[in-house]
Coordinates of N, CA and C in Angstrom, one line a residue:
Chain A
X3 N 0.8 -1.2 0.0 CA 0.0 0.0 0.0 C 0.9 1.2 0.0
X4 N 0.2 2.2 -0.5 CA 0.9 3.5 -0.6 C 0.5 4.7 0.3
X5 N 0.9 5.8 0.9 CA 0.2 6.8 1.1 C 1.2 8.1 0.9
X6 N 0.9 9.4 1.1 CA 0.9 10.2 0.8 C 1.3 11.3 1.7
X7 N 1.9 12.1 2.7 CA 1.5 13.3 3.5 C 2.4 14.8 2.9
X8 N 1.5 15.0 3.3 CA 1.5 17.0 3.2 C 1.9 17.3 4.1
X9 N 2.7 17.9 4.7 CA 3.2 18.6 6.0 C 2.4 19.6 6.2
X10 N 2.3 20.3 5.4 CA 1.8 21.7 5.5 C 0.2 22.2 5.3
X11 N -0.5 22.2 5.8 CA -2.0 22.6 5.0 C -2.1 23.7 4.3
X12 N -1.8 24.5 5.2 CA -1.5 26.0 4.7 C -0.2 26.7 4.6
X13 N 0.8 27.5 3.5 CA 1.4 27.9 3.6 C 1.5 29.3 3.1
X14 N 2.0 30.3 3.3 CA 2.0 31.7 3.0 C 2.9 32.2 2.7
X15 N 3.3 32.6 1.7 CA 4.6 33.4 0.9 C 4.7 34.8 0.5
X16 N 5.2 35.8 0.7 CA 5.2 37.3 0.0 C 6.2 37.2 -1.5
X17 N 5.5 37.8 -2.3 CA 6.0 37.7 -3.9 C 6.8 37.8 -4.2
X18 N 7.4 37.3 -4.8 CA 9.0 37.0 -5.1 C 10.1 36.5 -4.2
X19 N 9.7 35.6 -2.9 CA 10.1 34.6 -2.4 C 9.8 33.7 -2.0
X20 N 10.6 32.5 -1.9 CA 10.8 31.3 -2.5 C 10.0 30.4 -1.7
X21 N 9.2 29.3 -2.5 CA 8.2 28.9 -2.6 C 8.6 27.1 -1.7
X22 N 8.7 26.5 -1.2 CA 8.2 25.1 -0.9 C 7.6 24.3 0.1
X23 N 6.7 23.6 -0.7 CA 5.5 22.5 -0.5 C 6.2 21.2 0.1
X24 N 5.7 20.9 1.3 CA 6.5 19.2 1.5 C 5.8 18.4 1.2
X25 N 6.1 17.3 0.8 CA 5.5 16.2 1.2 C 6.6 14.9 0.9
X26 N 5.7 14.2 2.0 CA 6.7 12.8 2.3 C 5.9 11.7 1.9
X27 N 6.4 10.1 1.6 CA 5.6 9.5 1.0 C 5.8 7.7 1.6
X28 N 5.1 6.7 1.3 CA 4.9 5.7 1.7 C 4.9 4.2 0.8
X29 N 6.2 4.1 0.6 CA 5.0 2.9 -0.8 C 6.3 1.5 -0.8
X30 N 5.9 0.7 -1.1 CA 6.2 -0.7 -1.4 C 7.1 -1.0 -2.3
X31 N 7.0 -0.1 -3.5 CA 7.7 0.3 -4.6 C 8.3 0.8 -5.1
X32 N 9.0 1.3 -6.6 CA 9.9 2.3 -6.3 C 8.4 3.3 -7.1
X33 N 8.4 4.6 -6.3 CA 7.1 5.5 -6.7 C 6.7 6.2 -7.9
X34 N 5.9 5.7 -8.4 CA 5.8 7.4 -9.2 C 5.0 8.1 -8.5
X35 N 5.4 9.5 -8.7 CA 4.9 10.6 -7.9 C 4.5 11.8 -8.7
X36 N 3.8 12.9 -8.3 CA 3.3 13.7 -8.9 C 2.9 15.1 -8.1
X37 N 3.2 16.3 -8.6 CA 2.4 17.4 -8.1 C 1.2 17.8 -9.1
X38 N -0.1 18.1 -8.4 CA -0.9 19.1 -9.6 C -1.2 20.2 -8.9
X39 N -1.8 21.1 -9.5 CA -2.2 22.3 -8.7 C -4.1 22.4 -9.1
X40 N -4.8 23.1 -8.2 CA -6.0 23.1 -8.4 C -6.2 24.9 -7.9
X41 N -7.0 25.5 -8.7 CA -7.1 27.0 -8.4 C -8.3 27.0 -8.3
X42 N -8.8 27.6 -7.8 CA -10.3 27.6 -7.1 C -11.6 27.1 -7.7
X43 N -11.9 26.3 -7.7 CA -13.4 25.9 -8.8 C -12.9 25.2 -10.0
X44 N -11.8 25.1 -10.1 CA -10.9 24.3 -11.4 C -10.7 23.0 -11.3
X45 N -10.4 22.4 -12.5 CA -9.8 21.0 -12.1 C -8.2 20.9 -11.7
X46 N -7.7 19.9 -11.9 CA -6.8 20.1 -11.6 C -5.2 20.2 -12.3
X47 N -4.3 20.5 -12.6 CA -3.3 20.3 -13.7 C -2.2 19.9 -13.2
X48 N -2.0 19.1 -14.2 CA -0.6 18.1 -13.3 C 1.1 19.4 -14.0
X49 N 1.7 19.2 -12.6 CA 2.7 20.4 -13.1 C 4.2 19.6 -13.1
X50 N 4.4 18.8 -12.5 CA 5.7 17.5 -12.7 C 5.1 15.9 -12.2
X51 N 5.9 15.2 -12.9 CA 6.1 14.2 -12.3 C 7.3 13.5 -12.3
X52 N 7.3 12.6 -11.8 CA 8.8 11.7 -11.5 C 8.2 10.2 -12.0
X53 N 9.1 9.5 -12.8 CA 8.8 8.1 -12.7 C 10.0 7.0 -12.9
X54 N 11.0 7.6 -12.1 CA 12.3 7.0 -11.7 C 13.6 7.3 -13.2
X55 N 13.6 8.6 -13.8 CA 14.3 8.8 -14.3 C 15.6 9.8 -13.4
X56 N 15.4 11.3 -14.2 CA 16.0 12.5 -12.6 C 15.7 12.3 -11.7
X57 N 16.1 12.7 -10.4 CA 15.9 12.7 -9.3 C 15.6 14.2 -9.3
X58 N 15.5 15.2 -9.9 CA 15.1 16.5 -9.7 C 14.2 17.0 -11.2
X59 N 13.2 17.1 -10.8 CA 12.0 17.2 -11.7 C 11.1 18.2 -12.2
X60 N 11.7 19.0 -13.3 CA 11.1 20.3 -13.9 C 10.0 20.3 -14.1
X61 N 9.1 21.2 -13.5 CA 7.5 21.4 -14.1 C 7.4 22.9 -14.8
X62 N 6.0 23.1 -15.0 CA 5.7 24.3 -15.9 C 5.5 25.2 -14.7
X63 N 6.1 26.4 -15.3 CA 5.8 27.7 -14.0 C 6.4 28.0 -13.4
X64 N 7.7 27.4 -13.3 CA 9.3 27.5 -12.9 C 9.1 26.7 -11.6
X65 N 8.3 25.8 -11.7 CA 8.0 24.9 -10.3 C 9.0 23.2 -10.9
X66 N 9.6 22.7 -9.7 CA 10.4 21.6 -9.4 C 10.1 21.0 -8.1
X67 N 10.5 19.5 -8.4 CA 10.7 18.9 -6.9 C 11.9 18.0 -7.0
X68 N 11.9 17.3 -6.3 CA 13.5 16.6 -5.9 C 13.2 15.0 -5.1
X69 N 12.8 14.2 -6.1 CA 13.1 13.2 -5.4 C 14.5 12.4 -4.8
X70 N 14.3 12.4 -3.2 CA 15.3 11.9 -2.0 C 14.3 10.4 -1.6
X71 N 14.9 9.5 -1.9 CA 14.5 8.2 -1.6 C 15.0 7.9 -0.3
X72 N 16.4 8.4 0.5 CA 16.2 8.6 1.9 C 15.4 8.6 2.6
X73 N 14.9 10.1 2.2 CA 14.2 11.0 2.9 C 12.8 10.7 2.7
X74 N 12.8 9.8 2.1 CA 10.9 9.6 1.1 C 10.5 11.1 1.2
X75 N 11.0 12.0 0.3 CA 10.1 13.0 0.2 C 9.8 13.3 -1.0
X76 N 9.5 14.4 -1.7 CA 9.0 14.6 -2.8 C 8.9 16.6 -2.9
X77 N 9.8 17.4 -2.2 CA 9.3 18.7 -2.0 C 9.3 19.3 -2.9
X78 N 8.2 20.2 -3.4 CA 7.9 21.4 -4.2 C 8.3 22.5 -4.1
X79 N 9.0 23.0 -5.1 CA 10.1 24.5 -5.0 C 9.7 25.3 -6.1
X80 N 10.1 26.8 -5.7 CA 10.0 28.0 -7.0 C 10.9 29.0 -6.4
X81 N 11.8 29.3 -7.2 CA 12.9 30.0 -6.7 C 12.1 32.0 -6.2
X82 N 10.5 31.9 -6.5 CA 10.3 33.4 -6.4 C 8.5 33.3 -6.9
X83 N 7.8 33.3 -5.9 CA 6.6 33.4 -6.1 C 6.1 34.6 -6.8
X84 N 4.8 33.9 -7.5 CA 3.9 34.8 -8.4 C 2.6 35.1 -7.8
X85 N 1.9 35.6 -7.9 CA 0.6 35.9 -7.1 C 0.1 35.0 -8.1
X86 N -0.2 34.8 -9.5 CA -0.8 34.0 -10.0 C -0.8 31.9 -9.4
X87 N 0.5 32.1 -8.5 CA 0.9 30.9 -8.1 C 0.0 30.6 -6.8
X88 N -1.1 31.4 -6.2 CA -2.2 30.9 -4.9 C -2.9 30.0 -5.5
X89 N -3.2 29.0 -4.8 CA -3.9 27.7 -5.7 C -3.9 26.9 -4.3
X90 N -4.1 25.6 -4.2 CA -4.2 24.4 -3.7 C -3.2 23.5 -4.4
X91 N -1.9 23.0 -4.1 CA -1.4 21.8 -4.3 C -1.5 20.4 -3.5
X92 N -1.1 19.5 -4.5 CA -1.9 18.2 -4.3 C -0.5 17.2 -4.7
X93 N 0.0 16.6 -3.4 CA 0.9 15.5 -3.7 C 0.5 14.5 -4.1
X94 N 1.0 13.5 -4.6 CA 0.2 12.2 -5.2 C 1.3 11.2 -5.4
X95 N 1.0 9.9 -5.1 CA 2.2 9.0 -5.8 C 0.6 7.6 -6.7
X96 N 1.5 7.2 -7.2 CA 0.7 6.1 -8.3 C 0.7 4.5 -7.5
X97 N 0.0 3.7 -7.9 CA -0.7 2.4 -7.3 C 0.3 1.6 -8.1
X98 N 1.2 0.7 -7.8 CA 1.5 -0.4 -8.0 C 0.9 -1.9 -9.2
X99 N -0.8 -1.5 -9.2 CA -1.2 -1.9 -9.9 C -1.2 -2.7 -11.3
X100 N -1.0 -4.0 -11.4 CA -0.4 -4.8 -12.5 C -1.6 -3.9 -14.1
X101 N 0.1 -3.9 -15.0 CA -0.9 -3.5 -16.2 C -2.2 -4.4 -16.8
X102 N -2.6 -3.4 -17.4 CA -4.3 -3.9 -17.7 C -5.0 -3.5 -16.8
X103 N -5.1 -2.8 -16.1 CA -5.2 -2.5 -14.7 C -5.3 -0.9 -14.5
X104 N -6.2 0.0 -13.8 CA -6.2 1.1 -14.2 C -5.3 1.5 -12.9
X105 N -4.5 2.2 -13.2 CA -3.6 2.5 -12.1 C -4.5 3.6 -10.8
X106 N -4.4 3.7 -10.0 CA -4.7 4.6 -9.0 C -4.0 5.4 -8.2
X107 N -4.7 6.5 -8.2 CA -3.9 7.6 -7.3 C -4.0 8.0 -5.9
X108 N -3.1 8.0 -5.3 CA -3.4 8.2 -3.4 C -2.9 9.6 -3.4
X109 N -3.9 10.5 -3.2 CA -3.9 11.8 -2.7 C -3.6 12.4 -1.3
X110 N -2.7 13.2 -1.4 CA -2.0 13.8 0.1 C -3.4 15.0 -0.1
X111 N -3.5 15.6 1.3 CA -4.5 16.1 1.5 C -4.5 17.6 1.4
X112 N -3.5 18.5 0.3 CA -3.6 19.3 0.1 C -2.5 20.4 0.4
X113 N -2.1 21.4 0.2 CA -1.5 22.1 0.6 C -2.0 23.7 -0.1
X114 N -2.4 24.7 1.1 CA -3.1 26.2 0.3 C -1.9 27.0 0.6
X115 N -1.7 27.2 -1.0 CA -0.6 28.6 -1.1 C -0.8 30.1 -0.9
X116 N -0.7 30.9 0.0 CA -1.1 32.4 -0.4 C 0.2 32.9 -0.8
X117 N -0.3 33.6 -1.8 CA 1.0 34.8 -2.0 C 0.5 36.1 -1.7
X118 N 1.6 36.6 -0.9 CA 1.4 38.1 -0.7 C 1.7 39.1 -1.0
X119 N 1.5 40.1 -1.0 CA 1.6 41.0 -2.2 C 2.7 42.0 -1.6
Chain B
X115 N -4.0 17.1 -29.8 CA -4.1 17.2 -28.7 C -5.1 16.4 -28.1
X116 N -5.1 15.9 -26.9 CA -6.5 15.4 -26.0 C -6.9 16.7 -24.9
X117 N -8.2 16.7 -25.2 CA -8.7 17.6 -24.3 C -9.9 16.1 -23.3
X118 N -10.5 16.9 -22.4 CA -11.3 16.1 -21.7 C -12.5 17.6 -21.4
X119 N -13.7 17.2 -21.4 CA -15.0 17.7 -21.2 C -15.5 17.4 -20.2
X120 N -16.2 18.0 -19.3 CA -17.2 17.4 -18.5 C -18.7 18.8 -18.6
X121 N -19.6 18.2 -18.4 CA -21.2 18.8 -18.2 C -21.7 18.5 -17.0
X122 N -22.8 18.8 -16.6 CA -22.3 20.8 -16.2 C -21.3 20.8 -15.5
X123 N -21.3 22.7 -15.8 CA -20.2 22.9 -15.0 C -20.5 23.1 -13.3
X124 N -22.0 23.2 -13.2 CA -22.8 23.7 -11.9 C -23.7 23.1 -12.2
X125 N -24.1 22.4 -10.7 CA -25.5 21.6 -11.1 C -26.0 21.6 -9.1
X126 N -27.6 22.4 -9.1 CA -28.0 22.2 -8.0 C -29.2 21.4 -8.0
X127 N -29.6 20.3 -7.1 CA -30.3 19.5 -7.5 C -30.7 19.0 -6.1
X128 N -32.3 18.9 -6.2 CA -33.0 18.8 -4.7 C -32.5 16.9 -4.4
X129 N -32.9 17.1 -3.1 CA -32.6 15.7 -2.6 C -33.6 14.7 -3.0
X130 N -33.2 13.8 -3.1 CA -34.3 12.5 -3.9 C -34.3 12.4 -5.5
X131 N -33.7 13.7 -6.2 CA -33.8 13.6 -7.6 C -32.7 13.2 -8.4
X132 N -32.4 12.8 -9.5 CA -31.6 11.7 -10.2 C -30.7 12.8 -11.0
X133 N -29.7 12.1 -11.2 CA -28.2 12.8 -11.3 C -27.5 11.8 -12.7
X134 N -27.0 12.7 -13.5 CA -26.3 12.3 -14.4 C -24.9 13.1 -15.1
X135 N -24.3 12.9 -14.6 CA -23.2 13.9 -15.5 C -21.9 13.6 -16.3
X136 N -21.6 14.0 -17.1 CA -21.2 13.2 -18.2 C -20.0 13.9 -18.5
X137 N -18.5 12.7 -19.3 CA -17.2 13.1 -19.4 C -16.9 12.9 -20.7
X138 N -16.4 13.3 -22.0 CA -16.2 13.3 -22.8 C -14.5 13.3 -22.9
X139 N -14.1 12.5 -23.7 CA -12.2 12.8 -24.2 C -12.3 12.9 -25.3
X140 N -11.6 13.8 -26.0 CA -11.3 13.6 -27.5 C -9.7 14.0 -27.8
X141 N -9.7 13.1 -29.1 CA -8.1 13.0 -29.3 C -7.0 12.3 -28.7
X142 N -7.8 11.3 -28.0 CA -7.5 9.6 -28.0 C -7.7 8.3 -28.0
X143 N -7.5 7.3 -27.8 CA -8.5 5.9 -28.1 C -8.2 5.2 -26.8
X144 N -9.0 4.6 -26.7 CA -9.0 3.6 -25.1 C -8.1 4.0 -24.1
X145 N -8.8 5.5 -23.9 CA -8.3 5.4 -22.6 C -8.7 4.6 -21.5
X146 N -7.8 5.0 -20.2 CA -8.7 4.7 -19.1 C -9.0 5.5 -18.5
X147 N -10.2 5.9 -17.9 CA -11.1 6.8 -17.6 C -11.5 6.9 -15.8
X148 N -12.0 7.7 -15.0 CA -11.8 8.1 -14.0 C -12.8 9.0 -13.5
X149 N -13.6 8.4 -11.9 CA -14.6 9.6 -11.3 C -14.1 9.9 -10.2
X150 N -13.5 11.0 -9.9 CA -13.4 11.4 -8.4 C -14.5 12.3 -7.8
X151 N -14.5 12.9 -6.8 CA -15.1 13.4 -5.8 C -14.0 14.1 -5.1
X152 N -14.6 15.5 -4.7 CA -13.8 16.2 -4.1 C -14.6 16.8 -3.1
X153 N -15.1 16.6 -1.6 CA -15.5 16.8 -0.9 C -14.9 18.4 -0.7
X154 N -16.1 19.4 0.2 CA -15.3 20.8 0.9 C -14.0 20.3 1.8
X155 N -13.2 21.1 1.8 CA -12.0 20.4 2.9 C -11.7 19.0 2.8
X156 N -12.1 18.5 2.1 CA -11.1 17.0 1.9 C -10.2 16.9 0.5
X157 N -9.5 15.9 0.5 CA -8.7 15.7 -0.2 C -9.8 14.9 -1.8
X158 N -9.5 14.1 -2.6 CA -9.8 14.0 -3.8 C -10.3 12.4 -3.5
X159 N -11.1 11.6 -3.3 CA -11.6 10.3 -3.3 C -12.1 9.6 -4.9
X160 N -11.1 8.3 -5.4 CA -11.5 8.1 -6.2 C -13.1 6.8 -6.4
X161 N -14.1 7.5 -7.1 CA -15.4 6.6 -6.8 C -15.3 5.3 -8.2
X162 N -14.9 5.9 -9.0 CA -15.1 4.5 -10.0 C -13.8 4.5 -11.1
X163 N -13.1 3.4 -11.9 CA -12.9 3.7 -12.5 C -12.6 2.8 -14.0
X164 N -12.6 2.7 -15.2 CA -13.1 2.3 -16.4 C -11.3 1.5 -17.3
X165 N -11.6 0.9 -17.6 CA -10.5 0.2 -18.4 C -10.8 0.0 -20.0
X166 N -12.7 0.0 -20.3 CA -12.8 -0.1 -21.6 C -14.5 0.0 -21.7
X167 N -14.9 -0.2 -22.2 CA -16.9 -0.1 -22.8 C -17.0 -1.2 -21.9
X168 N -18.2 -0.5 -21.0 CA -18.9 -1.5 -20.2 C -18.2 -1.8 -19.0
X169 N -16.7 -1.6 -19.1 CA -16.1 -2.5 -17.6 C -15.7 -1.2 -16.6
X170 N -16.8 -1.6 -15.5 CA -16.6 -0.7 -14.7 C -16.2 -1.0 -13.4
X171 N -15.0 0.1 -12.6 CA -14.9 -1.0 -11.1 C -15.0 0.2 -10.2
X172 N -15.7 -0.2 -9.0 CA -16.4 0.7 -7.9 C -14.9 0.7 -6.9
X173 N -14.7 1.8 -6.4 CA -13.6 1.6 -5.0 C -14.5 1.6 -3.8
X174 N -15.9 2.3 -3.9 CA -16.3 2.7 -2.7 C -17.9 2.2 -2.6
X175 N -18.5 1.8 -1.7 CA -20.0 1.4 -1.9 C -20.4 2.9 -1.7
X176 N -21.8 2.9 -2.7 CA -22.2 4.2 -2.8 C -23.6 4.6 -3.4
X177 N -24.4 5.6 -3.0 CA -25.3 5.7 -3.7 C -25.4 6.3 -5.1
X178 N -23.7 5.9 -5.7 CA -24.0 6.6 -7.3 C -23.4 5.2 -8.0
X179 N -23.5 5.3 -9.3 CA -23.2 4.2 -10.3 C -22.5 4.8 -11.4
X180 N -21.9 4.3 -12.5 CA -20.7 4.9 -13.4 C -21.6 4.1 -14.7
X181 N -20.8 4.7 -15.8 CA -21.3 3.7 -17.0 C -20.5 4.4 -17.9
X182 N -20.3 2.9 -18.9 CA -19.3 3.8 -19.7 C -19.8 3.1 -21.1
X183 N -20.9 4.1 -22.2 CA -21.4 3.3 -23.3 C -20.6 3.5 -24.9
X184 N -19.5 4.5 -24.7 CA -18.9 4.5 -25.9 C -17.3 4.8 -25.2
X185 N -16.6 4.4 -26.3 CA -14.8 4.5 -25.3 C -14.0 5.3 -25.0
X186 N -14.8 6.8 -25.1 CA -14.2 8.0 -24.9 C -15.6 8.6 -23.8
X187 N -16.6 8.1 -23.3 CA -17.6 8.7 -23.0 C -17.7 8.0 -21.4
X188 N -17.8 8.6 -20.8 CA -17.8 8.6 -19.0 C -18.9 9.0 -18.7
X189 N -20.5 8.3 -17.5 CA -21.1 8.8 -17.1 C -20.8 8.3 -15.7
X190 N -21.7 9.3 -15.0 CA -21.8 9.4 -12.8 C -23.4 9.7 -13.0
X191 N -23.9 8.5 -12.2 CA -24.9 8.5 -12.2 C -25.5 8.2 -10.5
X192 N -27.1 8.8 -10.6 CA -27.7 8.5 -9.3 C -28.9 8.6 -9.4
X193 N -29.8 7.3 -8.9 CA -31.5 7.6 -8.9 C -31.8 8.1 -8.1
X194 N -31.6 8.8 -6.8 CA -32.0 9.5 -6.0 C -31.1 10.2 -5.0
X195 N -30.4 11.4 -5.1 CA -29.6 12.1 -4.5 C -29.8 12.2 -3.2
X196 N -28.7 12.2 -2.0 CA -28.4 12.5 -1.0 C -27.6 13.8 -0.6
X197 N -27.7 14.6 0.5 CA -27.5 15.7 0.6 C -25.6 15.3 0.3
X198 N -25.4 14.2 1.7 CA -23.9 13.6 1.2 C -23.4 13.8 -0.1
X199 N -23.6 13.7 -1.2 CA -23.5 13.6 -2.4 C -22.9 14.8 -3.3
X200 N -23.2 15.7 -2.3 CA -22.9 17.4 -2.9 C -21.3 17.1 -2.9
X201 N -20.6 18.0 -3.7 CA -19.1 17.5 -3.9 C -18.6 18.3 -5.3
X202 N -17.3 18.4 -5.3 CA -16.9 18.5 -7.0 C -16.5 17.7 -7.4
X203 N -17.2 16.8 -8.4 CA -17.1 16.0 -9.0 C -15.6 16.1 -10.3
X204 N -14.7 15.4 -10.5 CA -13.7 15.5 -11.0 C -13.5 14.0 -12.0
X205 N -13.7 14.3 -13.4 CA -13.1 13.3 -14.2 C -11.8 13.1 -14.4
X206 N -11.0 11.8 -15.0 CA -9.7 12.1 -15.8 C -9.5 11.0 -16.5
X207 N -9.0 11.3 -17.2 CA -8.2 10.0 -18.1 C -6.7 10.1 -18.0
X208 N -6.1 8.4 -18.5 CA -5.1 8.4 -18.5 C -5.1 7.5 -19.9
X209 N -3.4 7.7 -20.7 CA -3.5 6.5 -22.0 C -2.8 5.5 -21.3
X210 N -3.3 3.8 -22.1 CA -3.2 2.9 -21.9 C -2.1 3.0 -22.0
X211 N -0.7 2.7 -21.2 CA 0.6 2.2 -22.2 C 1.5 1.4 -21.6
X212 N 2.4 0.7 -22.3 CA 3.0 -0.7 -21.5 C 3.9 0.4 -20.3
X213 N 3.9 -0.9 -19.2 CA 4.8 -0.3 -18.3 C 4.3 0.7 -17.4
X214 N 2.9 1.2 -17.5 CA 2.3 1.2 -16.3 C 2.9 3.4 -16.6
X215 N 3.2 3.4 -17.3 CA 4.1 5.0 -17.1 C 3.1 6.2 -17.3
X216 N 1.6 6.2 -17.3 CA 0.4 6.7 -17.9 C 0.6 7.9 -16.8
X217 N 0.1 8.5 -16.8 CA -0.4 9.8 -16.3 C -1.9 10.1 -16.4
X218 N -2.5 10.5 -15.4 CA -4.0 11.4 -15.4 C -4.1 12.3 -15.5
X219 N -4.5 12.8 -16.5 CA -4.9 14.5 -16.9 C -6.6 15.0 -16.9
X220 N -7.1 15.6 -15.6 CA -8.1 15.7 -14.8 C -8.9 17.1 -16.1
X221 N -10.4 16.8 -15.8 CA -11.2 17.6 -16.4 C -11.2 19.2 -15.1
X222 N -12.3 19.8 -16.1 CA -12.7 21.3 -15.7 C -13.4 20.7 -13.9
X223 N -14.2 20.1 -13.9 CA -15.0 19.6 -12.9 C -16.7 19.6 -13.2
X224 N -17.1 19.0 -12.2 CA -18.4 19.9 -12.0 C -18.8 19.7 -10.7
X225 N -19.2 21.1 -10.1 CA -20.0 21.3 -9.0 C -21.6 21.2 -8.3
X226 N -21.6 20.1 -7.6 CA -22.5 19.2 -7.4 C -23.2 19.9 -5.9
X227 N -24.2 20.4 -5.8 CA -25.1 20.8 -4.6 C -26.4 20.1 -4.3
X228 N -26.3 19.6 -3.7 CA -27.4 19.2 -3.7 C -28.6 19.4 -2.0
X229 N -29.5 19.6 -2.3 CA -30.2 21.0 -1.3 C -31.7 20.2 -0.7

């Protein structure tokens, strides 16, 4: 089994400094893992993933994270927050699940970004 | 490109009355297809999810039902709504591909009240 945690529920940033989301993770496997972001009443958009290639993982929006298999973590970075960057992030790693098989996703329970102005 | 659709985007709907809301993909073939639920203040709960026409598999017992009658076409269904039930409802798909390396790319949503 897998699971997921968010350290943080809420976190708060002033604009144009630096941005990171924790999260630590749980799994049996070696993981694939994922950030998306969700902005208010939206769905959701996947911004990196990891599936055992880099261990440091470029997404869209000058957002990365850093997989540490140590550390089971997974943290989310931006070297300089945007006000467009307040949203809801969402850590996730993927189900083990044999192919043919629809894979499943275990959701960490969020993390709310403010940026301040 | 694949986009993904969902209808409505808002839907308020008295208690006892029947629920249908519907996922469209275009601009791929057999995916695998996906209904979440996103309660206020909770995290994302997955309720059903689809491998091909017809094969549907439940994660959670519930008063809703899934159906999937063409291979890009997702429905969430319910003959009689519960207040429980109110939620943002979240589609996604993922493409089939060996090795398990797929990814979910989540719809607009739709916001489910029910009163």
């Amino acid at each position: 089994a897998q699971s997921v945690t968010q350290l943080d529920s809420h976190v708060s940033v002033s604009e144009g400094t630096p941005v990171l989301l924790r999260c630590n993770y749980s799994s049996s496997y070696s993981p694939s893992l994922f950030w998306y972001v969700q902005h208010p009443n939206k769905g959701l958009q996947l911004l990196l993933k990891y599936t055992s290639a880099a261990t440091l993982v470029k997404g869209i929006n000058g957002f990365e994270a850093e997989f540490k298999k140590s550390e089971t973590s997974f943290h989310l970075t931006k070297p300089s927050a945007h006000m467009s960057d307040a949203a809801e992030y969402f850590c996730v790693v993927r189900g083990p699940l044999p192919f043919g098989s629809a894979r499943q996703l275990t959701f960490g329970s969020g993390t709310q970004l403010t940026v301040l102005p | 490109s694949q986009t993904i659709h969902q209808w409505p985007a808002t839907l308020v709907q008295p208690v006892g009355s029947p629920l249908s809301l519907e996922c469209t993909v275009e601009g791929t073939s057999n995916p695998n297809l996906y209904w979440y639920r996103q309660a206020a203040g909770r995290g994302l709960q997955l309720l059903f999810y689809s491998v091909g026409i017809g094969q549907i598999s439940s994660e959670v017992p519930q008063n809703l039902s899934a159906s999937r009658p063409q291979d890009r076409q997702f429905i969430l269904s319910s003959k009689k709504l519960l207040l429980s039930d109110s939620g943002f409802y979240l589609c996604a798909w993922s493409p089939r591909l060996a090795g398990g390396q797929e990814t979910q790319y989540f719809g607009p949503g739709t916001r489910l009240l029910v009163l």
